[in-house]
Short mmCIF file of C-alpha atoms and ligand atoms in Angstrom, two decimals:
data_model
loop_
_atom_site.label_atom_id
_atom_site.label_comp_id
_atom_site.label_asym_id
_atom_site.label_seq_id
_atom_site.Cartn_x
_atom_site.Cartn_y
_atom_site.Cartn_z
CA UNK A 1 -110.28 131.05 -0.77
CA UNK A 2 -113.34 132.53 -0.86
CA UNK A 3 -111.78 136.07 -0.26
CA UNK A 4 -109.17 135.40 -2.84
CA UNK A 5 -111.67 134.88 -5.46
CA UNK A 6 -111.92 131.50 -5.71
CA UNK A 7 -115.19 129.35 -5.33
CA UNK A 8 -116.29 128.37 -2.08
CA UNK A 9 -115.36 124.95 -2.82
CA UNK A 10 -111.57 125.58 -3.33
CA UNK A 11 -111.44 125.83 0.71
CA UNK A 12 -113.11 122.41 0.89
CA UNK A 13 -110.09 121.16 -1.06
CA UNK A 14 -107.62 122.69 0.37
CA UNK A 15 -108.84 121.70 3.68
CA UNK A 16 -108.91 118.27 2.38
CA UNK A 17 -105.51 118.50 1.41
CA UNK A 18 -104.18 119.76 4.27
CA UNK A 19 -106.05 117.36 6.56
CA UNK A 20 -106.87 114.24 4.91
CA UNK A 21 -103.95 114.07 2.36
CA UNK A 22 -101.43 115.55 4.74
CA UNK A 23 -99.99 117.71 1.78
CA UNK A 24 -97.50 120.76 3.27
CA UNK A 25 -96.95 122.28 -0.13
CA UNK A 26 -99.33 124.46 -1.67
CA UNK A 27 -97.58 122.86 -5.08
CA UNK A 28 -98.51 119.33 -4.46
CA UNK A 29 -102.84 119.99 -4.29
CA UNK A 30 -103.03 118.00 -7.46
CA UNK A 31 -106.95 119.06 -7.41
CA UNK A 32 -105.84 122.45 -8.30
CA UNK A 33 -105.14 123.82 -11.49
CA UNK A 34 -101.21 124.54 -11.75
CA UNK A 35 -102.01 128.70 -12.60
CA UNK A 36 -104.02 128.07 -9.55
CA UNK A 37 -101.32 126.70 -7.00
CA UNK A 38 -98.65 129.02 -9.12
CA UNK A 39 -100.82 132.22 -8.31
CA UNK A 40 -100.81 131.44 -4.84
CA UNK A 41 -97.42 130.79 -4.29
CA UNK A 42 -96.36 133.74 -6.06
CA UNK A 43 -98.74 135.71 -3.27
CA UNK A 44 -96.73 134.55 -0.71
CA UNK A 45 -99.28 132.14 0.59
CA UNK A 46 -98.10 128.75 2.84
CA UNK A 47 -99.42 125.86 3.51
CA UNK A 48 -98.12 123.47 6.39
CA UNK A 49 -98.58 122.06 10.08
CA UNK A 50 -96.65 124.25 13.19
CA UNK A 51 -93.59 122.84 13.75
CA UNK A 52 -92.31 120.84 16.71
CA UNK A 53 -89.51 122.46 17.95
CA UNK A 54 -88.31 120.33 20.68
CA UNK A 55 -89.75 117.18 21.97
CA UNK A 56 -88.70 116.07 25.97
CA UNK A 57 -89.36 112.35 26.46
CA UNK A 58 -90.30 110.83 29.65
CA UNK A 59 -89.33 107.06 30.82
CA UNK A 60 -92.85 106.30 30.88
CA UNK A 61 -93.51 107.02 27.15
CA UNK A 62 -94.89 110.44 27.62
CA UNK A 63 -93.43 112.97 24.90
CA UNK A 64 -94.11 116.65 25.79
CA UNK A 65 -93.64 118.84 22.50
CA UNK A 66 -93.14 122.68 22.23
CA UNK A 67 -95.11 123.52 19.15
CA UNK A 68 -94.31 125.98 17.19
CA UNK A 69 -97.26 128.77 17.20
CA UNK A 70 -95.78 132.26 15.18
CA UNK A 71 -92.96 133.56 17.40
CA UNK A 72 -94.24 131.57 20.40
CA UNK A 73 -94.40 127.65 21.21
CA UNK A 74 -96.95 126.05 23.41
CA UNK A 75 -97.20 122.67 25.07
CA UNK A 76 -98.89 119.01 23.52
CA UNK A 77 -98.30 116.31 25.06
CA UNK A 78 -98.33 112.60 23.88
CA UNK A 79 -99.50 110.13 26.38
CA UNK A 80 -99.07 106.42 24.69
CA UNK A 81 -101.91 104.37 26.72
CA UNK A 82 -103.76 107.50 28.11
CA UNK A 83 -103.24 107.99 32.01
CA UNK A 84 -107.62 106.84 32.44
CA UNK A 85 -108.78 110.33 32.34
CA UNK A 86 -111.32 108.32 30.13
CA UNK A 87 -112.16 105.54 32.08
CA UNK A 88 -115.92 105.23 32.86
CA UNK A 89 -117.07 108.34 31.31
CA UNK A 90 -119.46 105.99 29.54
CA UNK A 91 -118.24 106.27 25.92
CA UNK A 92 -116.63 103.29 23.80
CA UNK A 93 -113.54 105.47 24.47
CA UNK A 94 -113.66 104.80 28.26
CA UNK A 95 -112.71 101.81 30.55
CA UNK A 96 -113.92 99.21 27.82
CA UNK A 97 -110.57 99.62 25.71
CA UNK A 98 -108.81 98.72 28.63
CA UNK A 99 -109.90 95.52 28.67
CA UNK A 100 -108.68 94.66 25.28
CA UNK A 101 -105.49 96.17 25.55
CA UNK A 102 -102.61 94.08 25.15
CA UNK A 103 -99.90 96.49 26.81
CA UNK A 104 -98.56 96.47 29.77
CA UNK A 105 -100.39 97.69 33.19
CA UNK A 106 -100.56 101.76 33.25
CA UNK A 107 -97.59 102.96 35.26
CA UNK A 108 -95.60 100.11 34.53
CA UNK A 109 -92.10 101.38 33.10
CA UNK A 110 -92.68 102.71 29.12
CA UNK A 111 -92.06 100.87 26.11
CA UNK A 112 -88.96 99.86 25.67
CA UNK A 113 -87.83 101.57 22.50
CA UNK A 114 -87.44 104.28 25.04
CA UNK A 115 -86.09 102.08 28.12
CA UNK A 116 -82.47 103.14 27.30
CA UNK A 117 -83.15 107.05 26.57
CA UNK A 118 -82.03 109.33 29.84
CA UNK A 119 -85.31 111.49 30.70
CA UNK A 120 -86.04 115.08 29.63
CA UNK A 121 -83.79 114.73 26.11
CA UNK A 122 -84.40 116.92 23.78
CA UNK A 123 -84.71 115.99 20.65
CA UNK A 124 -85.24 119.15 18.60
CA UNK A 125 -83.04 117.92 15.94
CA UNK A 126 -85.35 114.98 15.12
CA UNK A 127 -88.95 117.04 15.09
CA UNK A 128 -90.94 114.63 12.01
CA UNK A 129 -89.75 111.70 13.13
CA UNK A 130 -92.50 108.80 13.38
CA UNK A 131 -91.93 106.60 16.07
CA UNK A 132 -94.82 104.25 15.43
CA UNK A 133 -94.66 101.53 18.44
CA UNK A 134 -96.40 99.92 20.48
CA UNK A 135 -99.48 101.34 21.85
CA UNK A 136 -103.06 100.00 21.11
CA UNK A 137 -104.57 103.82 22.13
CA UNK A 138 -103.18 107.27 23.06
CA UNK A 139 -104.42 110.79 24.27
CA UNK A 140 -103.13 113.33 23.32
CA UNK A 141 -103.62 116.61 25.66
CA UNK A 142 -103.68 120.00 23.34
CA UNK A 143 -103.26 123.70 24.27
CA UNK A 144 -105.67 126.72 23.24
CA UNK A 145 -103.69 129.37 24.78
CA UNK A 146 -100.48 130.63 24.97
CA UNK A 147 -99.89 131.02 28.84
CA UNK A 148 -103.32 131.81 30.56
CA UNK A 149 -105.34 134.20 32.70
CA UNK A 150 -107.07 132.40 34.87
CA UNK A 151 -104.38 132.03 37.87
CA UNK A 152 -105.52 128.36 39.28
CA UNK A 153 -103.02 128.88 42.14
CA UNK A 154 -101.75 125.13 41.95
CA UNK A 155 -100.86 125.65 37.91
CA UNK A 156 -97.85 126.39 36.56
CA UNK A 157 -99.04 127.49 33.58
CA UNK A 158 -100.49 130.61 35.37
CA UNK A 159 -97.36 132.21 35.91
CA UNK A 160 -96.62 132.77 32.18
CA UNK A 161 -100.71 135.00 32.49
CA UNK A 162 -101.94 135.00 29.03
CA UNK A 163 -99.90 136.10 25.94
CA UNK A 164 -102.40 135.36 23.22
CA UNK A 165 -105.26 132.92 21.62
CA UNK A 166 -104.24 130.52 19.61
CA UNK A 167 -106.13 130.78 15.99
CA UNK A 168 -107.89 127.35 15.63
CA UNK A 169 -105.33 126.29 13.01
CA UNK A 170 -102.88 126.35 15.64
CA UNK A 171 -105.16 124.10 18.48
CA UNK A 172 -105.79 122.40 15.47
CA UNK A 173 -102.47 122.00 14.21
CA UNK A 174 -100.76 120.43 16.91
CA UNK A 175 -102.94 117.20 16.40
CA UNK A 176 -102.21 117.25 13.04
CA UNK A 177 -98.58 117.59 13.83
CA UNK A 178 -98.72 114.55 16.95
CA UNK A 179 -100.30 112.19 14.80
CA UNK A 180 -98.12 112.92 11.68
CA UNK A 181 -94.92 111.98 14.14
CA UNK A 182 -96.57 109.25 15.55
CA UNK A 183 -98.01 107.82 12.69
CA UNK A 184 -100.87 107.51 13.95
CA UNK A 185 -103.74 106.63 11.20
CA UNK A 186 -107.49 107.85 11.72
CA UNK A 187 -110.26 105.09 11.98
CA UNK A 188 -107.53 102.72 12.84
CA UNK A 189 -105.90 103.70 15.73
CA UNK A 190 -107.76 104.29 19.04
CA UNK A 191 -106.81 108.18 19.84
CA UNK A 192 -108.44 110.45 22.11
CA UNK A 193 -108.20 114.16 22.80
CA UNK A 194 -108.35 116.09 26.11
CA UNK A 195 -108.44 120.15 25.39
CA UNK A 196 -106.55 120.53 28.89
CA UNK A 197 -103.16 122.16 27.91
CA UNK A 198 -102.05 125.50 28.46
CA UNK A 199 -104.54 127.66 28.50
CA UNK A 200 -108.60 128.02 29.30
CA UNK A 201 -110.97 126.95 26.09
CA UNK A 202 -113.56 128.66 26.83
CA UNK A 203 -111.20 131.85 27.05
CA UNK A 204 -110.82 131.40 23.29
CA UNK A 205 -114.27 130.07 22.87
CA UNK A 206 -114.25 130.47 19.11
CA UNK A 207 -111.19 129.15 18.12
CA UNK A 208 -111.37 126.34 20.41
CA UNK A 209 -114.87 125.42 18.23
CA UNK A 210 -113.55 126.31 15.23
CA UNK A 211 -110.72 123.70 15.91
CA UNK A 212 -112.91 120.89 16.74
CA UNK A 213 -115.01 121.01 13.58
CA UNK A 214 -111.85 121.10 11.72
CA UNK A 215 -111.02 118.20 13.69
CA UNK A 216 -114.22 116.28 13.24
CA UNK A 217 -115.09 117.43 9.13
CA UNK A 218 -112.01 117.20 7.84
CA UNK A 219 -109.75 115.03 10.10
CA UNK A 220 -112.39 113.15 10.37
CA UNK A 221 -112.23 112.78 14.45
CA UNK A 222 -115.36 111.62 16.78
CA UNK A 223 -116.01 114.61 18.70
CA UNK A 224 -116.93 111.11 21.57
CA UNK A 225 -113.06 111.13 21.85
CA UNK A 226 -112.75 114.38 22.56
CA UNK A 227 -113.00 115.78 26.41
CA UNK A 228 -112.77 119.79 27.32
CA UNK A 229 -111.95 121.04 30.36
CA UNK A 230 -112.96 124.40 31.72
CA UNK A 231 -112.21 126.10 34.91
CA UNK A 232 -115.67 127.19 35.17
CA UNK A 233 -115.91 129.48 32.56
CA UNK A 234 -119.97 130.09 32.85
CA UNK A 235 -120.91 131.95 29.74
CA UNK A 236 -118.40 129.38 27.54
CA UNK A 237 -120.91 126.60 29.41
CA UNK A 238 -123.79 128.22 27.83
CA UNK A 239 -122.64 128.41 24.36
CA UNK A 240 -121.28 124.85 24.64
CA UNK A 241 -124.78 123.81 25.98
CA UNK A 242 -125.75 125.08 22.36
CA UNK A 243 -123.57 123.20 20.27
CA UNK A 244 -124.81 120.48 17.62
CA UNK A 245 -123.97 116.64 19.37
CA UNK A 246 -122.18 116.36 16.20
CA UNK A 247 -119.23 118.77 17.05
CA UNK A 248 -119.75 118.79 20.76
CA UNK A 249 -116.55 117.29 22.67
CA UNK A 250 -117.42 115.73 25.86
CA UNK A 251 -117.23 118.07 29.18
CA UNK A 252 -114.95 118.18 32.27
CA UNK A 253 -115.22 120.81 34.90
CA UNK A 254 -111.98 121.70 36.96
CA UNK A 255 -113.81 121.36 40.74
CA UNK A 256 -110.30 120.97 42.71
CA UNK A 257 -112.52 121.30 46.30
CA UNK A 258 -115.21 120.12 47.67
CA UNK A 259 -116.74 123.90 48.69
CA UNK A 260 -116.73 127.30 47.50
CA UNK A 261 -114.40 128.34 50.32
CA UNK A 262 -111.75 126.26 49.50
CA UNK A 263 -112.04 126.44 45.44
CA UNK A 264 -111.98 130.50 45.85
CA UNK A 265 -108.60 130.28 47.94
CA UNK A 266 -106.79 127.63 45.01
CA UNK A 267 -109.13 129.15 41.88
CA UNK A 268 -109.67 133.06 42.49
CA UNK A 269 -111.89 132.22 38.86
CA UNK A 270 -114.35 131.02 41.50
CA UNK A 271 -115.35 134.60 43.25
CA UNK A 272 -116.65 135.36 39.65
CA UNK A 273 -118.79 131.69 39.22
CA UNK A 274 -119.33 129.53 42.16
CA UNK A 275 -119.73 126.29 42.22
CA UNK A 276 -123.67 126.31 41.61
CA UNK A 277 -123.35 128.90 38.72
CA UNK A 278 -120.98 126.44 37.52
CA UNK A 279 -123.52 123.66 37.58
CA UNK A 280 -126.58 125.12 36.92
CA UNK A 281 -124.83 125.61 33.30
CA UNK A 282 -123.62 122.49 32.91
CA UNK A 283 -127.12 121.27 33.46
CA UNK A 284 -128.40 123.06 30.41
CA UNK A 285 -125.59 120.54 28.33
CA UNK A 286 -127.96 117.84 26.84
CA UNK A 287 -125.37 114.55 27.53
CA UNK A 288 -125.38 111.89 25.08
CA UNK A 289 -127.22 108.21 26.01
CA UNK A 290 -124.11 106.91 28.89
CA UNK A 291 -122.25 110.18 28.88
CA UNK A 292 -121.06 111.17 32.16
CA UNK A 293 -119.91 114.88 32.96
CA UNK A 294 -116.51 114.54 34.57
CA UNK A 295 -115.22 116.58 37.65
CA UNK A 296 -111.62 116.77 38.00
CA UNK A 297 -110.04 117.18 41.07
CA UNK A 298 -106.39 118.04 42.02
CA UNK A 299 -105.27 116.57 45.56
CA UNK A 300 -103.48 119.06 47.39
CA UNK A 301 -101.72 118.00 50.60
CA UNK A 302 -103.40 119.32 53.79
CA UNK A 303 -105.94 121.78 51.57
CA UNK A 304 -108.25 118.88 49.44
CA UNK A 305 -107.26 115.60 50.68
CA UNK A 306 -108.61 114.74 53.82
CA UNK A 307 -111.41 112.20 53.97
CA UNK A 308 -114.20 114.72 55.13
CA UNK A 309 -113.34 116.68 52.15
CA UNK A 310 -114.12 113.60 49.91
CA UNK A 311 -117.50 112.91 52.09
CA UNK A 312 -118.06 116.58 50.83
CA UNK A 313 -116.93 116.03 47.60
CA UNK A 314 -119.48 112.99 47.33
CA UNK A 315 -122.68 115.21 48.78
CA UNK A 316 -121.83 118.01 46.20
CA UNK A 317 -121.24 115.79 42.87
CA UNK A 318 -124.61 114.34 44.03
CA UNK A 319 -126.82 117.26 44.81
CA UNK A 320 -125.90 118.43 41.39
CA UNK A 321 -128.07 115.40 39.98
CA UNK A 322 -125.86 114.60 36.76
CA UNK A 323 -124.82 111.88 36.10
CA UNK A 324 -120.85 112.21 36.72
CA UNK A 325 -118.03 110.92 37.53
CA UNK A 326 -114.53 112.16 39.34
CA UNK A 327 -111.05 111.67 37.84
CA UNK A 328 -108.59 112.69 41.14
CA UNK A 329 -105.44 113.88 40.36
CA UNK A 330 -102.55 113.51 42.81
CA UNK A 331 -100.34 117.37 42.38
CA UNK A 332 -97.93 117.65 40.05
CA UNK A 333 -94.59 119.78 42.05
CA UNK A 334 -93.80 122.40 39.76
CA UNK A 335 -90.75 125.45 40.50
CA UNK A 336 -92.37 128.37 42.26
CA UNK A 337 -95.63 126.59 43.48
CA UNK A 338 -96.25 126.49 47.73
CA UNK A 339 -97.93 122.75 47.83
CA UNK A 340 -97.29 119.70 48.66
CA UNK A 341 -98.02 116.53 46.87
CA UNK A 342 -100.56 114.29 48.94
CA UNK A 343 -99.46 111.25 50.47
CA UNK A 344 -100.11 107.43 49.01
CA UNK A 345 -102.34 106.55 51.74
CA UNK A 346 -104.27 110.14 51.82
CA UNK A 347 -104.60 109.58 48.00
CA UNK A 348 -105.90 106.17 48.38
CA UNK A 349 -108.29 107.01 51.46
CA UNK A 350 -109.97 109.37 49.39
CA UNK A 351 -109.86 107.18 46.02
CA UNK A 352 -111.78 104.50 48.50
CA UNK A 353 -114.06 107.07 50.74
CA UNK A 354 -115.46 108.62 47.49
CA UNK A 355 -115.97 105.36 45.95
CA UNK A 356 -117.56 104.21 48.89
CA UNK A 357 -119.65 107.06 48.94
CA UNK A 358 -120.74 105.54 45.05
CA UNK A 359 -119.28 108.27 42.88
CA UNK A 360 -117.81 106.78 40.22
CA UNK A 361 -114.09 107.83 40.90
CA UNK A 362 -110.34 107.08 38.94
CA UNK A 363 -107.25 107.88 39.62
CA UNK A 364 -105.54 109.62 36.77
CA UNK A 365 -102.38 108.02 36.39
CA UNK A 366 -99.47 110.68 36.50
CA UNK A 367 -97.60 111.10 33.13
CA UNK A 368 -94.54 112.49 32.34
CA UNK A 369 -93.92 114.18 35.41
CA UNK A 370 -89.90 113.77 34.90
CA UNK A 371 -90.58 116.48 31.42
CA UNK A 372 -93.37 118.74 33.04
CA UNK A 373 -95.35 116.78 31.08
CA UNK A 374 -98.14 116.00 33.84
CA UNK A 375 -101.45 117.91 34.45
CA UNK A 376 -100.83 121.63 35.84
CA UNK A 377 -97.02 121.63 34.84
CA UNK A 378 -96.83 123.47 31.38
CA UNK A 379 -94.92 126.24 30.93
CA UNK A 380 -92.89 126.24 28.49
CA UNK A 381 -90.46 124.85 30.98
CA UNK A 382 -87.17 123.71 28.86
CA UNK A 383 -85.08 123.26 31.69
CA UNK A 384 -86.40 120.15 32.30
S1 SF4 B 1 -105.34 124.95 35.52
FE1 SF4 B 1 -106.00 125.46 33.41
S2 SF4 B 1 -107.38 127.21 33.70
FE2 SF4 B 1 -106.20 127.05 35.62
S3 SF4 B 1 -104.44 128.44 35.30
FE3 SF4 B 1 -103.79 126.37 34.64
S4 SF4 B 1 -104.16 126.35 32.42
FE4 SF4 B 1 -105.34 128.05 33.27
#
């Protein structure tokens, strides 16, 4: 606004507009002056959230969108219930909700409004429709790339390499868009964020920032219910370390194996920033009172699952003297990727060896794998 001409202050409004009064008409800001909003339409100038431009539901509730970004879509998913990535990461957003939550067990079949629909439909046809139900809190996981460089071998997401940032309207924008078909209602319903779509934040470092204080001054969004994930992305660390508590999301580091040999086989990222480079920068991140740096880790059959690997696992979260927990993730199958997806009992002797070993340690409950939906499986896949 400001390099239109306009006072400062006109931005404010507009972002309040867009945000807060969820107007996608540059006619409706009724706190503009009518030459005002006539000028700028006249320009050529839009207002609006990206468009959803096919939505693939899951039986469990998931909904994986493509969001429109320019000529491109990129992948949000909807997770009704969460799938625990929050659990015990010592924020009101974590394990405590659980307890209250009247729904039904995680990974119990979805809500039944859906019981009856045949998995992966599209329904492109039907992008703004609210389907308010029943769900006491959600996550919702958002992209900040289109396609992405990074090449985590187990990702499907890597194959597409990267085609562009997205500007922080568009990471941005596809909350806005989620909670405007979902109905959801800041400050009353429990909502969190994970920044672990397509694409590596830190990659886009700006944007990615820029799109969380949008989130947080004019959504109006606890940055506490927000969680960003990084491959290891060591000068992105350092500038996050920086950030105000105000604006700063909480932090997750992609650790996959349990030593540098075995990350630099399934994450070539790690010949650039080993494992210790990687933590000596998280260090510098000044946590909150409770909060708990989380280390993600994807089971792979036969390559990170066996029990010595979690004993491993347990020595290296510890030498690193934060106070952490690990969220395992059993391997999504994806077309084109040469793993296998551990076993039950391998998943559950690791779950129990790690806990044993007293790192805090969930099991993030698989969502949406029918759609692609489910961690390491976007890519724009539409086949379903
Ligand atoms: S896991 Fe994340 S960082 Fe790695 S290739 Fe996939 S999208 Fe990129």
């Amino acid at each position: 606004m400001a390099a239109g001409g306009e006072p400062a202050w006109r931005g404010k409004q507009l972002a309040e507009a867009i945000y807060r009064q969820n107007i996608t008409e540059l006619g409706e800001i009724s706190t503009w002056p009518k030459i005002l909003r006539g000028r700028l339409v006249a320009e050529g100038w839009q207002i609006g959230r990206p468009g959803i431009a096919q939505v693939f539901q899951s039986v469990d509730g998931t909904e994986r969108y493509l969001v429109q970004a320019g000529a491109e879509t990129v992948e949000t998913v909807w997770m009704p219930e969460g799938d625990e990535g929050e659990s015990g990461d010592g924020t009101e957003a974590g394990a405590e909700e659980l307890r209250h939550s009247p729904q039904q067990k995680l990974g119990a079949p979805g809500p039944s409004h859906l019981g009856t629909r045949e998995a992966n439909e599209s329904t492109a046809d039907r992008p703004e429709e609210k389907s308010k139900s029943h769900w006491s809190r959600a996550t919702i996981c958002v992209s900040s790339q289109v396609g992405c460089a990074v090449n985590c071998q187990f990702c499907l997401t890597a194959k597409l390499g990267l085609q562009r940032n997205l500007t922080a309207g568009e990471i941005a924008g596809q909350v806005v868009s989620v909670f405007a078909r979902q109905g959801v209602e800041v400050g009353r319903d429990r909502v969190n964020l994970v920044f672990m779509g397509m694409g590596e934040p830190f990659l886009n470092y700006d944007n990615f920032m820029a799109a969380v204080r949008l989130l947080v001054k004019e959504v109006g969004l606890s940055p506490q219910r927000m969680t960003v994930s990084t491959s290891g992305i060591v000068p992105g660390i350092e500038r996050f370390a920086q950030e105000s508590p105000d604006v700063r999301p909480k932090l997750a580091i992609s650790l996959n194996a349990p030593n540098d040999a075995v990350r630099a086989e399934i994450m070539p990222i790690n010949r650039k920033w080993n494992i210790e480079a990687v933590v000596d920068a998280v260090r510098r991140v000044k946590l909150r009172p409770r909060e708990r740096v989380t280390f993600e880790y994807v089971l792979l059959a036969g390559i990170t699952d066996q029990p010595a690997q979690a004993r491993e696992v347990a020595r290296l979260v510890r030498r690193t003297g934060l106070p952490a927990k690990v969220n395992l993730i059993a391997w999504n199958p994806g077309p084109g990727i040469p793993y296998q997806m551990p076993a039950p009992a391998a998943i559950e002797t690791f779950r129990t060896t790690l806990a044993g070993e007293g790192i805090p340690t969930y099991l993030r409950n698989p969502r949406g794998r029918d759609i692609y939906a489910a961690c390491g499986q976007l890519k724009r896949t539409v086949e379903g």
